[in-house]
Amino acid sequence: MDSATGDTWLGYECSPSSNDYFGSDHKPIPPRIPLLAAENFSFNAIPRSRNEYHYGNYEIRVQDILHRNCSVVYELASPFDPTLRSMSSELASKIAADLETRLSMTAQRRKRCSWNLTRYIYSQGDDGHDIDPLDKWTIDILVWIGWPEPTTSEADQNDSDSNYDEVPNDYSDRADEIAPSFDSLLLFVAHHVKAYLSERVAAGPLKAEDCRLILPIANEEEGDHYIYRGEYDYYKSFGYTECGMFPLSCSVDRQAVLAHHCIVADIEIAAYEDELDGAVQRLVERTRTIFPNQHNRRFVWGLTTSSRTIHAYIFGPDGIWASTVMDISGAEGRLAFISLLVNWSLCPVDRFGFDPTVRYVLGKTAGDTYLEIDVHETDKDTGLVEKLTYYSKQCVGAAERLFGPHARYFAASNSLESMDKPTFLIKDMWSTLSSDTVDDAREVSFLNVLHAEFGQSSEFGGSFSQFVSTGPVYINRGDTVVVDSTATAFAGLPDISQIRQHGRTMTKWAGKMISAADNPSQVVIAIADAMVALNEAYEKCKILHGNLSDRAIQFQETTDGIKGTLGEFDYASYSGDGTGKVPEILLFQSIRNLERLVEPGARGMRSREHAQAPNTRLDDWESILYVICILGTLGINKMERDAYSNGRGSLPFIKYWDSDEGHSASREKRLHFDSACNLYDVIAIMVVDGPLRHLAEDIHRVLFLHPECQGALVSLEGVDPLVLRDAFEEDIVEELLRVVERHKQLALVTLSTTEATPTTEAEPIAGPSKKRKRKAVPTTTPMMTRSRASRSLPKV
């Protein structure tokens, strides 16, 4: 596609001046930045201590979702076109044959001199001039796959240039040797791929934009040496590198990349074979950062390597699949890995896990970058599917987690000229298929009911998201067009736990999400409007939301003030319909929903009566309390969140709410909200002091400290105060509505005062700054008057 900004390759549009993204300069570079940053907070971006591993949605063990020895993994990298398959096989065989020949010649030369002398000769040439780079890369590869022991001949022992320390004798620094050797193997293959495919492109009909080079990425360098991180282990026994896809015209060299968009896979390096499990764990941790930064990524590839073996991994929304072993010390294993790299060079971009219907358009700077997003709409009369393209410069919600629906939110417009003033919100996610019904269809039905009831209302007309369109995502599969789903993307992989369908739902965009507000008063007003509207939806339509989060509430700034809008009804239900479906993201879920996931008879479950009861409005109010606590702790805008992540460290309490075990998360929430004293431990670390903190205190007081059902912990007698609380639902909800209305009025006064006060530059204050005094905790509270011996914390 041609455009005013540049041409297209690999699904990306690159302006002629975007060479900074593909340069081969090897000077030290700053950390990579996303080309299109997400505005909302990412809970998984919270720094954690080195002993904690939070993979994907929740804190889980890698072994629970890792499927080993899947030979089908290689097939998922091969091209669909039979001609390209044949070309790939032919090219891989030629590269492997050349590599074996060069390895044999280098090994013979190695027998006649030490490793240091061999490296010097190959770096300078016999006549003092540079030689073929293929020979330089070959010696690096041989050092890796051969791991020769130091020679013990008498000549070498008497030689001052003996290679006693040239090759890692105790293998303690194998990772330092493997990483550059691995990069050399990538460069060796890329050199042949470029020469071979360039000839085919010149002869036709192969197109340059359908080919690519797989090259190593220079992340951190000091001179010619890589920096390998060792924060997980005292010994420097592992490392990492990365590879990316680049145009066929790119130079065959390590690439210095400032953006995430071209990264294909992370590579974790283990010094020993028995350390591969640790390498997989580190690979999961690093791969988790790809999804929030690559907004067009459907799934991700990864590699682990050691002194002998290479494994390829596919990270899907519900698991990890590992290939069979590629023994790099043997010719057969080397051919298998070369075949994988060549297939990557020729396969369609969706085989990499990229979404061809979401395309980056790179401008002169990162600020000029935007996305083209294809939305497929079905005509109601003809049944024909029409593809419409929308444009977005704002990813207002990134895919924060490695596993799950990978929900992304884009504020978009239908023209390039109006990108700065988007009018639509596009939600892209992988919904689970259940009874041939996807979550998107459920959301559409509830939005239509709400629009029919409140569409003409002067008070609640704009209180709910207005539905525009929905439909699955279609991609090309060879010569056919198919619906994008895990069944088509991972065809042949074993143990696929559930089928997900890739779809997009489009609604009207209000203006901002509460996680991107300018000040806490805007958040308070938006939450108050949303909860009042949700209560009205219950009174008129008996609708319970079931999935309140920071992404469910938007607000718009008009001449009449702030107006909150409520969306995300994909897990909504009608009152009395039973327990409803529990959302996959458990961070904001109520205690009832969390305990509903626990198997009957699970250890530590003292009462199941609360979990077995149907949802009520109190569950939605619980969720909004958790939203307030998390926003108040992490910050309500990007500056505050960045400051927190850079200087505050890990969360002491809230991080435990994000567990894959429903009872583990519910146990923590029961403890934290059992009393005003316990709540103080949560809200004391809030960076957003004032409105959000006071609102959290008042909602907690009404929701958990009702005179007839105080607390949240189950007593030794098995009495659950949350079960008793359901009987007072009407009284509690009425009081909660009065609480949010009161706080809304206070927020309006604060906003009006702020707008009326002229801004002046603050004068510097002389002398040391005063520390904020810690608020005194009441010595007695209604909760503390009861004997704590009558209550106990459920154990896991």
Tab-separated table of N, CA, C and O in Angstrom, residues 698-760:
chain	number	residue	atom	x	y	z
A	698	ASP	N	-15.078	5.480	52.808
A	698	ASP	CA	-16.527	5.549	53.014
A	698	ASP	C	-17.242	4.355	52.388
A	698	ASP	O	-18.186	3.807	52.973
A	699	ILE	N	-16.825	3.943	51.184
A	699	ILE	CA	-17.445	2.765	50.566
A	699	ILE	C	-17.165	1.529	51.407
A	699	ILE	O	-18.055	0.682	51.619
A	700	HIS	N	-15.961	1.393	51.912
A	700	HIS	CA	-15.644	0.250	52.766
A	700	HIS	C	-16.485	0.258	54.031
A	700	HIS	O	-16.974	-0.793	54.474
A	701	ARG	N	-16.658	1.407	54.624
A	701	ARG	CA	-17.440	1.488	55.861
A	701	ARG	C	-18.865	1.003	55.641
A	701	ARG	O	-19.405	0.241	56.443
A	702	VAL	N	-19.472	1.421	54.547
A	702	VAL	CA	-20.858	1.024	54.281
A	702	VAL	C	-20.936	-0.433	53.837
A	702	VAL	O	-21.855	-1.160	54.233
A	703	LEU	N	-19.977	-0.878	53.049
A	703	LEU	CA	-20.056	-2.203	52.429
A	703	LEU	C	-19.643	-3.323	53.371
A	703	LEU	O	-20.210	-4.423	53.322
A	704	PHE	N	-18.660	-3.073	54.240
A	704	PHE	CA	-18.125	-4.145	55.077
A	704	PHE	C	-18.362	-3.951	56.571
A	704	PHE	O	-18.119	-4.888	57.342
A	705	LEU	N	-18.789	-2.777	56.999
A	705	LEU	CA	-18.943	-2.527	58.435
A	705	LEU	C	-20.386	-2.203	58.805
A	705	LEU	O	-20.648	-1.354	59.662
A	706	HIS	N	-21.330	-2.865	58.145
A	706	HIS	CA	-22.740	-2.711	58.507
A	706	HIS	C	-22.939	-3.222	59.930
A	706	HIS	O	-22.373	-4.251	60.315
A	707	PRO	N	-23.726	-2.530	60.747
A	707	PRO	CA	-23.873	-2.936	62.161
A	707	PRO	C	-24.319	-4.381	62.347
A	707	PRO	O	-23.970	-5.021	63.347
A	708	GLU	N	-25.073	-4.926	61.387
A	708	GLU	CA	-25.592	-6.283	61.527
A	708	GLU	C	-24.687	-7.348	60.919
A	708	GLU	O	-24.942	-8.544	61.089
A	709	CYS	N	-23.659	-6.921	60.191
A	709	CYS	CA	-22.781	-7.918	59.526
A	709	CYS	C	-21.403	-7.326	59.322
A	709	CYS	O	-20.944	-7.158	58.188
A	710	GLN	N	-20.733	-7.011	60.396
A	710	GLN	CA	-19.444	-6.359	60.312
A	710	GLN	C	-18.343	-7.348	59.953
A	710	GLN	O	-18.345	-8.488	60.401
A	711	GLY	N	-17.392	-6.865	59.140
A	711	GLY	CA	-16.207	-7.645	58.842
A	711	GLY	C	-16.323	-8.465	57.578
A	711	GLY	O	-17.323	-8.423	56.856
A	712	ALA	N	-15.270	-9.231	57.305
A	712	ALA	CA	-15.234	-10.070	56.118
A	712	ALA	C	-14.699	-11.465	56.393
A	712	ALA	O	-14.843	-12.348	55.554
A	713	LEU	N	-14.095	-11.679	57.571
A	713	LEU	CA	-13.546	-12.985	57.895
A	713	LEU	C	-14.611	-13.916	58.452
A	713	LEU	O	-15.528	-13.483	59.160
A	714	VAL	N	-14.476	-15.191	58.138
A	714	VAL	CA	-15.401	-16.205	58.631
A	714	VAL	C	-15.014	-16.561	60.069
A	714	VAL	O	-13.833	-16.790	60.366
A	715	SER	N	-15.976	-16.608	60.945
A	715	SER	CA	-15.701	-16.910	62.343
A	715	SER	C	-15.406	-18.395	62.519
A	715	SER	O	-15.622	-19.217	61.616
A	716	LEU	N	-14.902	-18.753	63.712
A	716	LEU	CA	-14.625	-20.157	63.997
A	716	LEU	C	-15.891	-21.003	63.973
A	716	LEU	O	-15.841	-22.202	63.717
A	717	GLU	N	-17.014	-20.378	64.253
A	717	GLU	CA	-18.288	-21.088	64.219
A	717	GLU	C	-18.829	-21.239	62.800
A	717	GLU	O	-19.888	-21.827	62.588
A	718	GLY	N	-18.094	-20.692	61.822
A	718	GLY	CA	-18.529	-20.813	60.430
A	718	GLY	C	-19.480	-19.729	59.986
A	718	GLY	O	-20.071	-19.832	58.905
A	719	VAL	N	-19.640	-18.662	60.765
A	719	VAL	CA	-20.528	-17.572	60.394
A	719	VAL	C	-19.795	-16.641	59.432
A	719	VAL	O	-18.736	-16.099	59.762
A	720	ASP	N	-20.363	-16.444	58.263
A	720	ASP	CA	-19.764	-15.595	57.238
A	720	ASP	C	-20.521	-14.278	57.184
A	720	ASP	O	-21.690	-14.234	56.792
A	721	PRO	N	-19.875	-13.156	57.554
A	721	PRO	CA	-20.586	-11.867	57.527
A	721	PRO	C	-21.020	-11.461	56.121
A	721	PRO	O	-21.987	-10.709	55.979
A	722	LEU	N	-20.334	-11.941	55.090
A	722	LEU	CA	-20.726	-11.593	53.736
A	722	LEU	C	-22.020	-12.289	53.326
A	722	LEU	O	-22.760	-11.782	52.476
A	723	VAL	N	-22.287	-13.449	53.910
A	723	VAL	CA	-23.576	-14.111	53.668
A	723	VAL	C	-24.689	-13.319	54.334
A	723	VAL	O	-25.763	-13.106	53.754
A	724	LEU	N	-24.459	-12.870	55.569
A	724	LEU	CA	-25.463	-12.073	56.274
A	724	LEU	C	-25.701	-10.741	55.562
A	724	LEU	O	-26.802	-10.199	55.601
A	725	ARG	N	-24.687	-10.231	54.899
A	725	ARG	CA	-24.784	-8.922	54.252
A	725	ARG	C	-25.819	-8.899	53.134
A	725	ARG	O	-26.440	-7.867	52.876
A	726	ASP	N	-26.015	-10.008	52.450
A	726	ASP	CA	-26.966	-10.046	51.335
A	726	ASP	C	-28.375	-9.675	51.762
A	726	ASP	O	-29.166	-9.149	50.964
A	727	ALA	N	-28.704	-9.940	53.020
A	727	ALA	CA	-30.048	-9.619	53.496
A	727	ALA	C	-30.271	-8.118	53.624
A	727	ALA	O	-31.415	-7.654	53.675
A	728	PHE	N	-29.209	-7.346	53.661
A	728	PHE	CA	-29.327	-5.888	53.819
A	728	PHE	C	-28.916	-5.163	52.540
A	728	PHE	O	-28.468	-4.016	52.576
A	729	GLU	N	-29.067	-5.834	51.410
A	729	GLU	CA	-28.621	-5.265	50.137
A	729	GLU	C	-29.254	-3.917	49.857
A	729	GLU	O	-28.564	-2.953	49.490
A	730	GLU	N	-30.575	-3.786	50.012
A	730	GLU	CA	-31.264	-2.533	49.692
A	730	GLU	C	-30.744	-1.384	50.542
A	730	GLU	O	-30.445	-0.297	50.024
A	731	ASP	N	-30.628	-1.604	51.839
A	731	ASP	CA	-30.158	-0.548	52.731
A	731	ASP	C	-28.716	-0.135	52.392
A	731	ASP	O	-28.381	1.057	52.373
A	732	ILE	N	-27.879	-1.117	52.134
A	732	ILE	CA	-26.472	-0.825	51.854
A	732	ILE	C	-26.333	-0.062	50.543
A	732	ILE	O	-25.574	0.917	50.450
A	733	VAL	N	-27.065	-0.479	49.490
A	733	VAL	CA	-26.962	0.196	48.200
A	733	VAL	C	-27.455	1.636	48.296
A	733	VAL	O	-26.852	2.560	47.722
A	734	GLU	N	-28.554	1.861	49.017
A	734	GLU	CA	-29.047	3.232	49.177
A	734	GLU	C	-28.008	4.122	49.847
A	734	GLU	O	-27.799	5.271	49.441
A	735	GLU	N	-27.351	3.596	50.867
A	735	GLU	CA	-26.327	4.380	51.549
A	735	GLU	C	-25.110	4.602	50.644
A	735	GLU	O	-24.515	5.688	50.647
A	736	LEU	N	-24.742	3.602	49.853
A	736	LEU	CA	-23.619	3.754	48.932
A	736	LEU	C	-23.900	4.815	47.882
A	736	LEU	O	-23.000	5.591	47.504
A	737	LEU	N	-25.126	4.878	47.385
A	737	LEU	CA	-25.488	5.912	46.412
A	737	LEU	C	-25.392	7.304	47.034
A	737	LEU	O	-24.951	8.260	46.371
A	738	ARG	N	-25.763	7.409	48.297
A	738	ARG	CA	-25.624	8.699	48.965
A	738	ARG	C	-24.149	9.060	49.149
A	738	ARG	O	-23.767	10.232	49.036
A	739	VAL	N	-23.307	8.049	49.416
A	739	VAL	CA	-21.877	8.290	49.591
A	739	VAL	C	-21.251	8.820	48.303
A	739	VAL	O	-20.534	9.831	48.312
A	740	VAL	N	-21.502	8.154	47.166
A	740	VAL	CA	-20.866	8.591	45.924
A	740	VAL	C	-21.421	9.934	45.467
A	740	VAL	O	-20.691	10.745	44.874
A	741	GLU	N	-22.679	10.205	45.752
A	741	GLU	CA	-23.238	11.511	45.382
A	741	GLU	C	-22.589	12.628	46.206
A	741	GLU	O	-22.284	13.702	45.688
A	742	ARG	N	-22.379	12.365	47.490
A	742	ARG	CA	-21.728	13.365	48.335
A	742	ARG	C	-20.297	13.631	47.859
A	742	ARG	O	-19.854	14.783	47.772
A	743	HIS	N	-19.576	12.579	47.534
A	743	HIS	CA	-18.202	12.752	47.061
A	743	HIS	C	-18.168	13.407	45.683
A	743	HIS	O	-17.230	14.144	45.368
A	744	LYS	N	-19.172	13.156	44.872
A	744	LYS	CA	-19.238	13.814	43.565
A	744	LYS	C	-19.397	15.322	43.738
A	744	LYS	O	-18.730	16.109	43.043
A	745	GLN	N	-20.245	15.730	44.648
A	745	GLN	CA	-20.444	17.169	44.884
A	745	GLN	C	-19.167	17.822	45.398
A	745	GLN	O	-18.812	18.940	44.992
A	746	LEU	N	-18.447	17.109	46.269
A	746	LEU	CA	-17.174	17.640	46.748
A	746	LEU	C	-16.159	17.755	45.606
A	746	LEU	O	-15.396	18.729	45.525
A	747	ALA	N	-16.169	16.764	44.717
A	747	ALA	CA	-15.251	16.799	43.575
A	747	ALA	C	-15.588	17.945	42.632
A	747	ALA	O	-14.693	18.591	42.075
A	748	LEU	N	-16.876	18.202	42.419
A	748	LEU	CA	-17.287	19.315	41.568
A	748	LEU	C	-16.824	20.651	42.143
A	748	LEU	O	-16.370	21.540	41.407
A	749	VAL	N	-16.923	20.778	43.451
A	749	VAL	CA	-16.453	22.012	44.100
A	749	VAL	C	-14.935	22.151	43.920
A	749	VAL	O	-14.432	23.235	43.629
A	750	THR	N	-14.225	21.031	44.069
A	750	THR	CA	-12.772	21.066	43.905
A	750	THR	C	-12.387	21.466	42.491
A	750	THR	O	-11.478	22.282	42.282
A	751	LEU	N	-13.082	20.913	41.503
A	751	LEU	CA	-12.786	21.249	40.117
A	751	LEU	C	-13.066	22.713	39.825
A	751	LEU	O	-12.282	23.395	39.169
A	752	SER	N	-14.214	23.196	40.314
A	752	SER	CA	-14.556	24.600	40.057
A	752	SER	C	-13.565	25.537	40.737
A	752	SER	O	-13.194	26.574	40.180
A	753	THR	N	-13.105	25.170	41.911
A	753	THR	CA	-12.120	25.994	42.611
A	753	THR	C	-10.792	25.993	41.867
A	753	THR	O	-10.134	27.023	41.718
A	754	THR	N	-10.409	24.825	41.363
A	754	THR	CA	-9.148	24.721	40.632
A	754	THR	C	-9.185	25.533	39.347
A	754	THR	O	-8.225	26.212	38.983
A	755	GLU	N	-10.323	25.488	38.630
A	755	GLU	CA	-10.439	26.226	37.384
A	755	GLU	C	-10.500	27.725	37.624
A	755	GLU	O	-10.023	28.518	36.811
A	756	ALA	N	-11.058	28.120	38.750
A	756	ALA	CA	-11.182	29.549	39.032
A	756	ALA	C	-9.880	30.153	39.537
A	756	ALA	O	-9.662	31.356	39.434
A	757	THR	N	-9.005	29.321	40.107
A	757	THR	CA	-7.751	29.820	40.659
A	757	THR	C	-6.711	29.954	39.563
A	757	THR	O	-6.403	28.973	38.881
A	758	PRO	N	-6.175	31.151	39.319
A	758	PRO	CA	-5.135	31.302	38.285
A	758	PRO	C	-3.871	30.554	38.690
A	758	PRO	O	-3.502	30.522	39.859
A	759	THR	N	-3.235	29.944	37.714
A	759	THR	CA	-2.010	29.180	37.981
A	759	THR	C	-0.826	30.121	38.019
A	759	THR	O	-0.616	30.937	37.137
A	760	THR	N	-0.036	30.019	39.049
A	760	THR	CA	1.174	30.827	39.197
A	760	THR	C	2.331	29.899	39.505
A	760	THR	O	2.160	28.821	40.073
